[in-house]
Coordinates of C-alpha atoms in Angstrom, one line a residue:
M25 CA -31.2 47.8 4.0
S26 CA -32.6 44.3 4.7
S27 CA -30.5 41.9 6.6
A28 CA -30.2 38.1 6.0
S29 CA -28.7 37.5 9.4
S30 CA -30.8 35.3 11.7
S31 CA -29.2 36.6 15.0
P32 CA -31.6 38.2 17.4
A33 CA -29.6 41.4 17.9
P34 CA -27.5 42.2 14.8
S35 CA -24.5 44.5 15.3
P36 CA -24.3 47.7 13.4
P37 CA -22.6 47.4 10.0
Q38 CA -18.9 47.7 10.1
S39 CA -16.3 47.9 7.4
A40 CA -15.1 44.4 6.6
A41 CA -11.4 43.6 6.6
K42 CA -9.8 43.1 3.2
S43 CA -6.8 41.2 2.0
P44 CA -4.1 43.1 0.1
R45 CA -4.2 40.4 -2.7
V46 CA -6.9 38.6 -4.7
C47 CA -7.8 35.1 -3.5
L48 CA -6.3 32.1 -5.3
N49 CA -9.7 31.0 -6.7
C50 CA -10.4 34.3 -8.4
R51 CA -6.8 34.6 -9.6
R52 CA -7.0 31.2 -11.2
K53 CA -10.3 31.9 -12.8
K54 CA -9.2 35.4 -13.8
K55 CA -12.2 37.0 -12.1
R56 CA -12.5 40.2 -10.2
C57 CA -12.2 39.7 -6.4
D58 CA -13.5 42.0 -3.7
K59 CA -10.7 40.7 -1.4
Q60 CA -13.1 40.5 1.6
L61 CA -12.0 38.5 4.6
P62 CA -12.4 35.8 5.6
S63 CA -14.0 35.0 2.3
C64 CA -14.7 37.0 -0.9
S65 CA -18.2 37.1 -2.3
R66 CA -17.4 34.9 -5.3
C67 CA -16.1 32.0 -3.0
I68 CA -19.2 32.4 -0.8
E69 CA -21.5 32.1 -3.8
S70 CA -19.6 29.1 -5.2
R71 CA -19.0 27.6 -1.7
Q72 CA -15.3 27.2 -2.3
I73 CA -12.3 27.6 0.0
C74 CA -11.2 31.2 -0.1
Q75 CA -7.4 31.2 0.3
H76 CA -4.8 34.0 0.0
E77 CA -1.1 33.8 -0.4
D78 CA -0.5 35.7 2.8
D79 CA -2.7 33.3 4.9
A80 CA 0.2 31.8 6.8
S81 CA -2.0 29.5 8.8
I82 CA -3.2 27.8 5.7
A83 CA -0.1 27.9 3.6
S84 CA 2.0 26.2 6.3
H85 CA -0.3 23.2 6.2
S86 CA -1.2 23.1 2.6
S87 CA -0.4 20.1 0.5
T88 CA -0.8 20.0 -3.3
L89 CA -1.6 17.4 -5.9
G90 CA 0.0 18.7 -9.1
T91 CA -1.2 22.3 -9.4
H92 CA -4.5 21.9 -7.6
R93 CA -5.3 21.3 -3.9
Y94 CA -7.7 18.6 -2.9
E95 CA -10.2 21.4 -2.6
P96 CA -13.4 19.4 -3.1
L97 CA -12.6 17.2 -0.1
M98 CA -11.2 19.3 2.8
G99 CA -11.9 22.9 3.5
Q100 CA -13.8 25.8 4.9
Y101 CA -17.5 25.7 5.1
I102 CA -19.2 29.1 4.5
P103 CA -23.0 28.9 5.0
T104 CA -25.2 31.4 3.2
G105 CA -26.9 32.3 6.5
G106 CA -23.9 34.2 7.8
Q107 CA -22.6 31.6 10.3
Q108 CA -18.8 31.2 10.0
L109 CA -16.9 28.1 10.8
S110 CA -13.1 28.0 11.2
R111 CA -11.0 26.8 8.3
Y112 CA -10.2 23.1 7.9
N113 CA -12.1 22.1 11.0
T114 CA -14.5 19.8 9.2
L115 CA -15.4 18.3 5.9
N116 CA -17.5 20.7 3.9
P117 CA -21.2 19.7 4.4
A118 CA -22.0 21.4 1.1
L119 CA -19.8 18.8 -0.5
F120 CA -22.2 16.0 0.3
A121 CA -25.4 17.8 -0.6
T122 CA -25.0 17.1 -4.3
M123 CA -24.7 13.4 -3.7
D124 CA -28.1 13.3 -2.1
A125 CA -29.7 15.7 -4.5
M126 CA -29.1 15.8 -8.3
E127 CA -25.5 14.8 -8.9
G128 CA -25.2 11.3 -7.4
I129 CA -22.1 9.4 -6.1
H130 CA -20.8 8.3 -9.5
S131 CA -20.8 11.7 -11.1
Y132 CA -19.5 13.3 -7.9
V133 CA -16.4 11.0 -7.6
F134 CA -15.7 11.2 -11.3
R135 CA -15.8 15.0 -11.1
T136 CA -13.5 15.0 -8.1
L137 CA -11.0 12.8 -10.0
L138 CA -11.0 15.2 -12.9
E139 CA -10.4 18.1 -10.5
V140 CA -7.5 16.3 -9.0
A141 CA -5.9 14.9 -12.2
E142 CA -6.9 18.1 -14.1
S143 CA -7.7 16.2 -17.4
R144 CA -8.3 12.9 -19.0
Q145 CA -4.6 12.8 -20.0
G146 CA -3.7 13.4 -16.3
V147 CA -5.9 10.4 -15.3
E148 CA -4.2 8.2 -18.0
N149 CA -0.7 9.4 -16.8
V150 CA -1.6 8.2 -13.2
T151 CA -2.7 4.8 -14.4
Q152 CA 0.3 4.3 -16.7
A153 CA 2.7 5.2 -13.9
Y154 CA 0.9 2.8 -11.5
F155 CA 1.1 -0.1 -14.0
R156 CA 4.8 0.7 -14.6
D157 CA 5.6 0.7 -10.9
V158 CA 3.5 -0.8 -8.2
N159 CA 1.5 -3.2 -10.2
T160 CA 4.6 -5.0 -11.4
W161 CA 5.3 -6.3 -7.9
F162 CA 1.9 -6.0 -6.1
S163 CA -0.3 -7.2 -8.9
V164 CA -3.9 -6.7 -7.8
V165 CA -5.3 -4.9 -10.9
P166 CA -5.4 -6.8 -14.3
Q167 CA -4.4 -4.0 -16.7
G168 CA -6.5 -5.1 -19.7
L169 CA -9.7 -5.4 -17.7
F170 CA -9.1 -2.1 -15.9
E171 CA -8.4 -0.2 -19.1
R172 CA -11.7 -1.3 -20.5
Q173 CA -13.4 -0.1 -17.3
L174 CA -11.5 3.2 -17.5
D175 CA -12.6 3.8 -21.1
E176 CA -16.2 3.1 -20.2
M177 CA -16.0 5.5 -17.3
W178 CA -15.7 8.5 -19.6
M179 CA -19.1 7.7 -21.1
N180 CA -20.7 6.2 -17.9
P181 CA -19.0 7.6 -14.7
S182 CA -18.2 4.9 -12.1
A183 CA -17.5 5.8 -8.5
E184 CA -15.6 2.5 -8.0
T185 CA -13.3 3.0 -11.0
A186 CA -12.7 6.7 -10.1
V187 CA -11.8 6.0 -6.5
L188 CA -9.5 3.2 -7.6
V189 CA -7.6 5.7 -9.7
L190 CA -7.4 8.0 -6.7
C191 CA -5.9 5.2 -4.7
M192 CA -3.4 4.5 -7.6
R193 CA -2.4 8.1 -7.5
L194 CA -1.9 7.9 -3.7
I195 CA 0.3 4.8 -3.8
I196 CA 2.7 6.1 -6.6
R197 CA 3.4 9.3 -4.7
P198 CA 6.8 9.3 -2.9
P199 CA 6.9 10.4 0.8
T200 CA 6.5 14.1 1.2
A201 CA 9.2 16.3 2.7
N202 CA 6.8 17.2 5.5
P203 CA 8.3 15.8 8.8
L204 CA 4.9 15.2 10.1
S205 CA 3.5 11.6 10.2
G206 CA 1.6 10.1 7.4
M207 CA -1.7 10.9 9.1
A208 CA -1.0 14.5 8.5
D209 CA -0.8 14.0 4.8
R210 CA -3.9 15.6 3.3
H211 CA -3.6 13.5 0.2
Y212 CA -3.9 10.3 2.2
L213 CA -6.7 11.6 4.4
S214 CA -8.7 12.9 1.4
T215 CA -8.3 9.7 -0.6
K216 CA -9.2 7.5 2.4
T217 CA -12.2 9.7 3.1
M218 CA -13.4 9.5 -0.5
L219 CA -13.0 5.7 -0.4
S220 CA -15.1 5.6 2.8
I221 CA -17.8 7.7 1.1
V222 CA -17.9 5.4 -1.9
Q223 CA -18.1 2.3 0.3
S224 CA -21.1 3.8 2.1
K225 CA -22.9 4.6 -1.1
V226 CA -22.4 1.7 -3.5
P227 CA -22.4 -2.1 -3.1
M228 CA -19.2 -4.0 -2.3
S229 CA -17.2 -4.9 -5.4
T230 CA -13.7 -6.2 -6.3
A231 CA -12.8 -2.7 -7.4
L232 CA -13.4 -1.4 -3.9
L233 CA -11.4 -4.3 -2.5
Q234 CA -8.5 -3.4 -4.8
A235 CA -8.7 0.2 -3.7
E236 CA -8.7 -0.9 0.0
L237 CA -5.6 -3.1 -0.6
L238 CA -3.7 -0.2 -2.2
V239 CA -4.6 2.0 0.9
A240 CA -3.4 -0.8 3.2
L241 CA -0.1 -1.0 1.2
Y242 CA 0.3 2.8 1.4
E243 CA -0.2 2.7 5.2
F244 CA 2.2 -0.2 5.6
R245 CA 5.0 1.5 3.6
H246 CA 4.6 4.8 5.5
S247 CA 4.9 3.2 8.9
M248 CA 1.3 3.4 10.0
P249 CA 0.8 -0.1 11.4
Q250 CA -2.5 0.5 13.2
Q251 CA -4.1 2.0 10.1
A252 CA -2.6 -0.7 7.9
Y253 CA -3.9 -3.4 10.2
M254 CA -7.4 -1.9 10.2
S255 CA -7.4 -1.6 6.4
A256 CA -6.2 -5.2 6.0
G257 CA -9.1 -6.2 8.4
N258 CA -11.6 -4.4 6.2
C259 CA -10.2 -6.4 3.2
F260 CA -10.6 -9.6 5.2
Q261 CA -14.2 -8.8 6.1
M262 CA -15.0 -8.0 2.5
S263 CA -13.6 -11.4 1.4
R264 CA -15.9 -13.1 4.0
A265 CA -18.9 -11.2 2.7
F266 CA -18.0 -12.3 -0.8
G267 CA -18.2 -15.9 0.3
W268 CA -14.5 -16.6 -0.2
H269 CA -14.2 -18.4 3.1
N270 CA -16.5 -21.2 1.9
K271 CA -15.0 -24.2 0.0
S272 CA -17.9 -24.3 -2.4
F273 CA -17.2 -20.8 -3.7
W274 CA -14.0 -21.9 -5.4
A275 CA -15.4 -25.0 -7.1
L276 CA -16.5 -24.4 -10.7
G277 CA -20.1 -25.2 -11.3
P278 CA -23.3 -24.0 -12.9
Q279 CA -24.0 -21.6 -10.1
S280 CA -20.4 -20.4 -9.5
P281 CA -18.6 -17.5 -11.1
G282 CA -16.7 -18.1 -14.3
P283 CA -13.0 -19.2 -14.2
R284 CA -11.8 -15.7 -15.1
E285 CA -13.7 -14.2 -12.2
L286 CA -12.5 -16.9 -9.8
K287 CA -9.0 -16.3 -10.9
L288 CA -9.3 -12.6 -10.1
C289 CA -10.8 -13.5 -6.7
S290 CA -7.9 -15.8 -6.0
I291 CA -5.5 -13.1 -6.9
L292 CA -7.1 -10.7 -4.5
W293 CA -7.4 -13.3 -1.7
W294 CA -3.7 -14.0 -1.8
A295 CA -3.0 -10.3 -1.9
I296 CA -5.0 -10.0 1.4
V297 CA -2.9 -12.8 2.9
Y298 CA 0.3 -11.1 1.6
V299 CA -0.5 -7.8 3.3
D300 CA -1.8 -9.4 6.4
C301 CA 1.2 -11.6 7.0
V302 CA 3.7 -8.9 6.1
I303 CA 2.1 -6.5 8.7
N304 CA 2.3 -9.3 11.3
V305 CA 6.0 -9.9 10.7
V306 CA 7.2 -6.4 10.1
Y307 CA 5.4 -5.0 13.1
E308 CA 5.9 -8.0 15.4
D309 CA 6.4 -5.6 18.4
Q310 CA 2.8 -4.4 17.9
K311 CA 1.5 -7.9 18.4
Y312 CA -1.3 -7.5 15.8
P313 CA -2.9 -11.0 15.3
T314 CA -3.2 -12.1 11.7
H315 CA -6.7 -12.1 10.1
T316 CA -6.1 -14.8 7.5
L317 CA -4.2 -17.6 9.3
I318 CA -7.3 -19.3 10.6
V319 CA -8.7 -19.5 7.0
T320 CA -5.5 -20.7 5.3
S321 CA -5.0 -23.4 8.0
E322 CA -8.5 -24.8 7.5
L323 CA -9.3 -24.1 3.8
T324 CA -7.2 -24.7 0.7
I325 CA -7.9 -21.8 -1.6
P326 CA -6.6 -22.4 -5.1
F327 CA -3.8 -20.3 -6.5
P328 CA -4.8 -18.0 -9.4
E329 CA -3.2 -20.2 -12.2
A330 CA -5.3 -23.2 -11.1
Y331 CA -8.1 -21.7 -13.2
D332 CA -6.1 -21.3 -16.4
L333 CA -7.0 -24.8 -17.5
Y334 CA -10.6 -23.6 -17.9
L335 CA -9.8 -20.4 -19.7
P336 CA -10.1 -20.6 -23.5
G337 CA -6.8 -20.2 -25.3
S338 CA -4.7 -19.7 -22.2
L339 CA -1.7 -21.8 -21.1
A340 CA -2.2 -24.2 -18.2
Y341 CA 0.7 -24.1 -15.7
D342 CA 1.7 -27.2 -13.8
F343 CA 3.3 -26.2 -10.5
H344 CA 4.1 -29.8 -9.4
T345 CA 6.4 -30.9 -12.2
Q346 CA 9.8 -32.3 -11.4
S347 CA 11.4 -29.0 -12.5
E348 CA 9.2 -27.1 -10.1
R349 CA 8.9 -24.1 -12.4
Y350 CA 6.8 -21.5 -10.9
G351 CA 6.0 -19.4 -14.0
Y352 CA 6.2 -15.7 -14.6
L353 CA 3.9 -12.8 -15.2
D354 CA 3.2 -11.6 -18.7
V355 CA 5.6 -8.9 -19.6
D356 CA 2.9 -6.2 -20.2
L357 CA 0.6 -7.5 -17.5
E358 CA -2.3 -6.8 -19.8
Q359 CA -4.2 -10.1 -19.7
I360 CA -5.3 -12.2 -16.8
D361 CA -5.4 -15.4 -18.8
G362 CA -2.4 -17.5 -18.4
V363 CA -0.7 -15.2 -16.0
V364 CA 1.0 -16.4 -12.8
W365 CA 1.1 -14.2 -9.7
P366 CA 4.3 -15.1 -7.8
E367 CA 3.1 -13.0 -4.9
A368 CA 0.4 -15.5 -4.3
H369 CA 2.9 -18.3 -3.6
S370 CA 5.1 -16.0 -1.5
A371 CA 2.1 -15.1 0.6
A372 CA 1.3 -18.8 1.0
F373 CA 4.9 -19.5 2.0
L374 CA 5.0 -16.7 4.6
S375 CA 1.6 -17.7 6.0
S376 CA 2.9 -21.3 6.3
A377 CA 6.1 -20.0 8.0
L378 CA 4.0 -18.1 10.6
Q379 CA 2.1 -21.3 11.3
Q380 CA 5.2 -23.6 11.7
P381 CA 5.6 -25.0 15.2
T382 CA 8.8 -24.4 16.9
S383 CA 9.0 -28.0 18.2
T384 CA 12.0 -30.2 17.3
H385 CA 9.7 -33.2 16.8
L386 CA 10.8 -35.1 13.7
P387 CA 7.6 -34.6 11.6
S388 CA 7.7 -30.8 12.3
V389 CA 11.3 -30.6 11.3
L390 CA 10.7 -32.6 8.1
A391 CA 7.8 -30.3 7.2
Q392 CA 9.9 -27.3 7.8
H393 CA 12.7 -28.6 5.6
S394 CA 10.2 -29.4 2.8
T395 CA 8.8 -25.9 3.0
T396 CA 12.2 -24.4 2.9
E397 CA 13.1 -26.3 -0.2
M398 CA 10.0 -25.1 -2.0
I399 CA 10.7 -21.5 -1.0
M400 CA 14.3 -21.8 -2.2
G401 CA 13.1 -23.2 -5.6
H402 CA 10.5 -20.5 -6.0
T403 CA 13.1 -17.8 -5.1
I404 CA 15.7 -19.0 -7.5
S405 CA 13.1 -19.1 -10.3
L406 CA 12.3 -15.4 -9.6
L407 CA 15.8 -13.9 -9.1
A408 CA 16.1 -12.8 -12.7
S409 CA 12.6 -11.3 -12.8
K410 CA 11.2 -8.0 -11.6
Q411 CA 9.1 -9.7 -8.9
T412 CA 11.1 -8.3 -6.0
A413 CA 8.2 -8.3 -3.6
A414 CA 7.9 -12.0 -4.0
V415 CA 11.6 -12.5 -3.6
G416 CA 11.8 -10.2 -0.5
T417 CA 8.9 -11.9 1.1
N418 CA 10.5 -15.3 0.4
F419 CA 13.7 -14.2 2.1
I420 CA 11.6 -13.2 5.2
A421 CA 9.8 -16.5 5.2
L422 CA 13.2 -18.4 4.9
M423 CA 14.6 -16.5 7.9
K424 CA 11.4 -17.2 9.8
L425 CA 11.6 -20.9 9.1
S426 CA 15.3 -21.2 9.8
Q427 CA 15.2 -19.3 13.0
P428 CA 11.7 -18.9 14.4
G429 CA 12.9 -17.0 17.4
L430 CA 14.4 -14.2 15.2
L431 CA 10.9 -13.0 14.3
V432 CA 9.1 -13.5 17.6
G433 CA 8.9 -10.8 20.1
A434 CA 10.5 -7.4 20.4
S435 CA 13.8 -8.8 21.7
A436 CA 14.0 -11.7 19.2
L437 CA 17.7 -11.4 18.5
S438 CA 18.6 -11.9 22.2
Q439 CA 16.8 -15.3 22.4
G440 CA 19.7 -17.4 21.1
S441 CA 22.1 -18.0 18.3
P442 CA 21.7 -20.4 15.4
S443 CA 22.9 -23.9 16.2
D444 CA 22.0 -26.3 13.3
V445 CA 24.1 -26.4 10.2
G446 CA 21.1 -26.4 7.8
P447 CA 19.5 -23.3 9.2
I448 CA 22.8 -21.5 9.4
E449 CA 23.5 -22.3 5.7
T450 CA 20.0 -21.0 4.8
I451 CA 20.6 -17.8 6.7
R452 CA 24.0 -17.3 5.0
Y453 CA 22.4 -17.9 1.6
V454 CA 19.6 -15.4 2.3
I455 CA 21.9 -12.7 3.6
D456 CA 24.3 -13.1 0.7
S457 CA 21.4 -12.9 -1.8
I458 CA 20.0 -9.7 -0.1
C459 CA 23.5 -8.1 -0.1
S460 CA 24.1 -9.0 -3.7
G461 CA 20.7 -7.6 -4.7
A462 CA 21.3 -4.4 -2.8
V463 CA 24.7 -3.9 -4.5
T464 CA 23.2 -4.6 -8.0
S465 CA 20.4 -2.1 -7.4
E466 CA 22.8 0.6 -6.3
Q467 CA 25.1 0.1 -9.3
G468 CA 22.2 0.0 -11.8
G469 CA 20.2 2.8 -10.2
L470 CA 17.2 0.4 -9.9
I471 CA 15.8 1.7 -6.5
D472 CA 12.8 3.4 -8.2
A473 CA 12.3 0.5 -10.6
G474 CA 10.4 -1.8 -8.3
F475 CA 12.2 -2.3 -5.0
T476 CA 9.5 -2.8 -2.4
P477 CA 8.9 -2.3 1.3
C478 CA 9.6 -6.1 1.8
D479 CA 13.0 -5.6 0.3
A480 CA 13.8 -2.9 2.8
F481 CA 12.6 -5.0 5.7
A482 CA 14.7 -8.0 4.5
A483 CA 17.7 -5.7 4.3
Y484 CA 17.0 -4.4 7.7
F485 CA 16.6 -7.8 9.3
A486 CA 19.7 -9.2 7.5
S487 CA 21.6 -6.2 9.0
L488 CA 20.5 -7.0 12.5
I489 CA 21.4 -10.7 12.1
L490 CA 24.9 -9.7 10.8
I491 CA 25.4 -7.3 13.7
S492 CA 24.4 -9.9 16.3
H493 CA 25.8 -13.1 14.8
G494 CA 28.1 -12.1 11.9
D495 CA 31.4 -12.7 13.6
G496 CA 30.0 -15.4 15.8
V497 CA 28.1 -18.5 14.6
L498 CA 27.8 -17.1 11.0
Q499 CA 31.6 -16.8 10.9
D500 CA 31.5 -14.1 8.3
P501 CA 34.7 -12.0 8.3
E502 CA 33.0 -9.4 6.0
W503 CA 29.9 -8.9 8.2
L504 CA 30.7 -5.2 8.9
L505 CA 31.2 -4.4 5.2
K506 CA 27.9 -6.1 4.3
V507 CA 26.1 -4.1 7.0
E508 CA 27.5 -0.9 5.6
G509 CA 26.3 -1.9 2.1
L510 CA 22.8 -2.6 3.4
K511 CA 22.8 0.7 5.2
T512 CA 23.6 2.4 1.9
F513 CA 20.8 0.5 0.2
L514 CA 18.3 1.6 3.0
E515 CA 19.5 5.2 2.6
S516 CA 18.6 5.0 -1.1
V517 CA 15.2 3.5 -0.4
C518 CA 14.3 6.1 2.2
H519 CA 13.1 8.6 -0.4
R520 CA 10.6 6.0 -1.8
W521 CA 9.5 4.1 1.3
R522 CA 9.1 5.9 4.6
T523 CA 9.5 2.6 6.5
A524 CA 13.1 2.5 5.4
D525 CA 13.8 5.5 7.6
T526 CA 12.7 3.6 10.7
Y527 CA 14.8 0.5 9.6
L528 CA 17.9 2.6 9.0
E529 CA 17.6 4.3 12.4
S530 CA 17.3 0.9 14.1
V531 CA 20.3 -0.5 12.2
N532 CA 22.5 2.5 13.2
V533 CA 21.6 2.2 16.9
A534 CA 22.3 -1.6 16.8
L535 CA 25.6 -1.1 15.0
N536 CA 26.8 1.7 17.2
T537 CA 26.0 -0.4 20.2
R538 CA 27.8 -3.4 18.7
L539 CA 30.9 -1.6 17.7
G540 CA 31.1 0.1 21.1
V541 CA 31.1 -3.3 22.8
Y542 CA 33.5 -4.8 20.2
V543 CA 36.1 -2.0 20.6
A544 CA 36.0 -2.2 24.4

């Protein structure tokens, strides 16, 4: 009998170990399985992961997407030459062979998407869920434009569109019950790996920037500050490569992109600013410097609605009227024309708050009061809408402007109490609004309908302010009742945003310490 082994001294043939059950691949395909270990012959031929129900080492770490594992991305590599590598110790090299041979990156990512979502209907279910949820408060993908690209993908596969859908699927998933950190989540690792593969194979595009923004948002909401900071940095570098840091890019002219393209670029730029500033504020103890402040301080990048005047048939919004109306998103989010992105203004406000000097010099104080009034007007105009990300971010900016020390350094709350009447009233207004929103969401069961990581952070920070200053300079006799209400809100948000777990733990520690001192 001839041997295919390349070893210099092959061992005598021995009876191979067998599993008592057929492997999962053969059972799913309803094929006869020889039950050989560590891999049956069919899995060797098809270069698939051979798994058995009784393989405890794999089952304990498996993570599913629907009824299928992310098998095309992570797994055991079984070379035909007889060499055996351990399970899950590397990405399968055979996975990448087709990209360099006959399949190509576009067909490869498209096929992977179908294996993950199982069908065209599964893909459409993912995108519909995304537009009903995340895109209503973090609007980086115009639905009408995307749906046209998605329809085209079925006839002409696109790696950029397919990987964007994978990122949509990632961001709509709630936290897993696995107590391990987010980096142990195979869905996250597989999606991010796929995005890296696509970025290395195709030119940069707005679709890839949108996908990277969704990954950064996922990392932020799952308490992965280092990964979120790096992803936000990637987005910033892509914007630089696109030429967005040049003033001439944003001016309409014969050589410039059209107004619709410039509006989308503006949407994505302010989304980068939004994520960058939120990471800086929420993880202030990490001391991550912002990427975008240097650009926003030196260059005035137009808001998205500035280009509506040049779009045929769209409404032009005036953001400088006496009524200071800030506009709203279209109800169905299907068209980019005439749509106002409130998050863009919230990002600009928070960026401005982070740049505000702490000096008591009169011009600085006047500028701070002017910014505060604009944020208040913007917030009031959005309270009845679904733009809770913009509202939550505005609350954070207002707290930052009113008390800069509260958001500076790990021990911010110990740096002093509020002293001026104006800032105190602002803090009271913000806290009361946050508490009212938390109660309303609890009573209406709206936690899953759009409450965002920024809402959770605003509730967390309001709790810390109440615990430290509620019965002091804020003179709030109901401070403890409000803290308990905010804790209940955070408990409800925990199953949607992993960051809420961290916030709730910090609030409990601070409250227990405070009550211990108070009782004594």
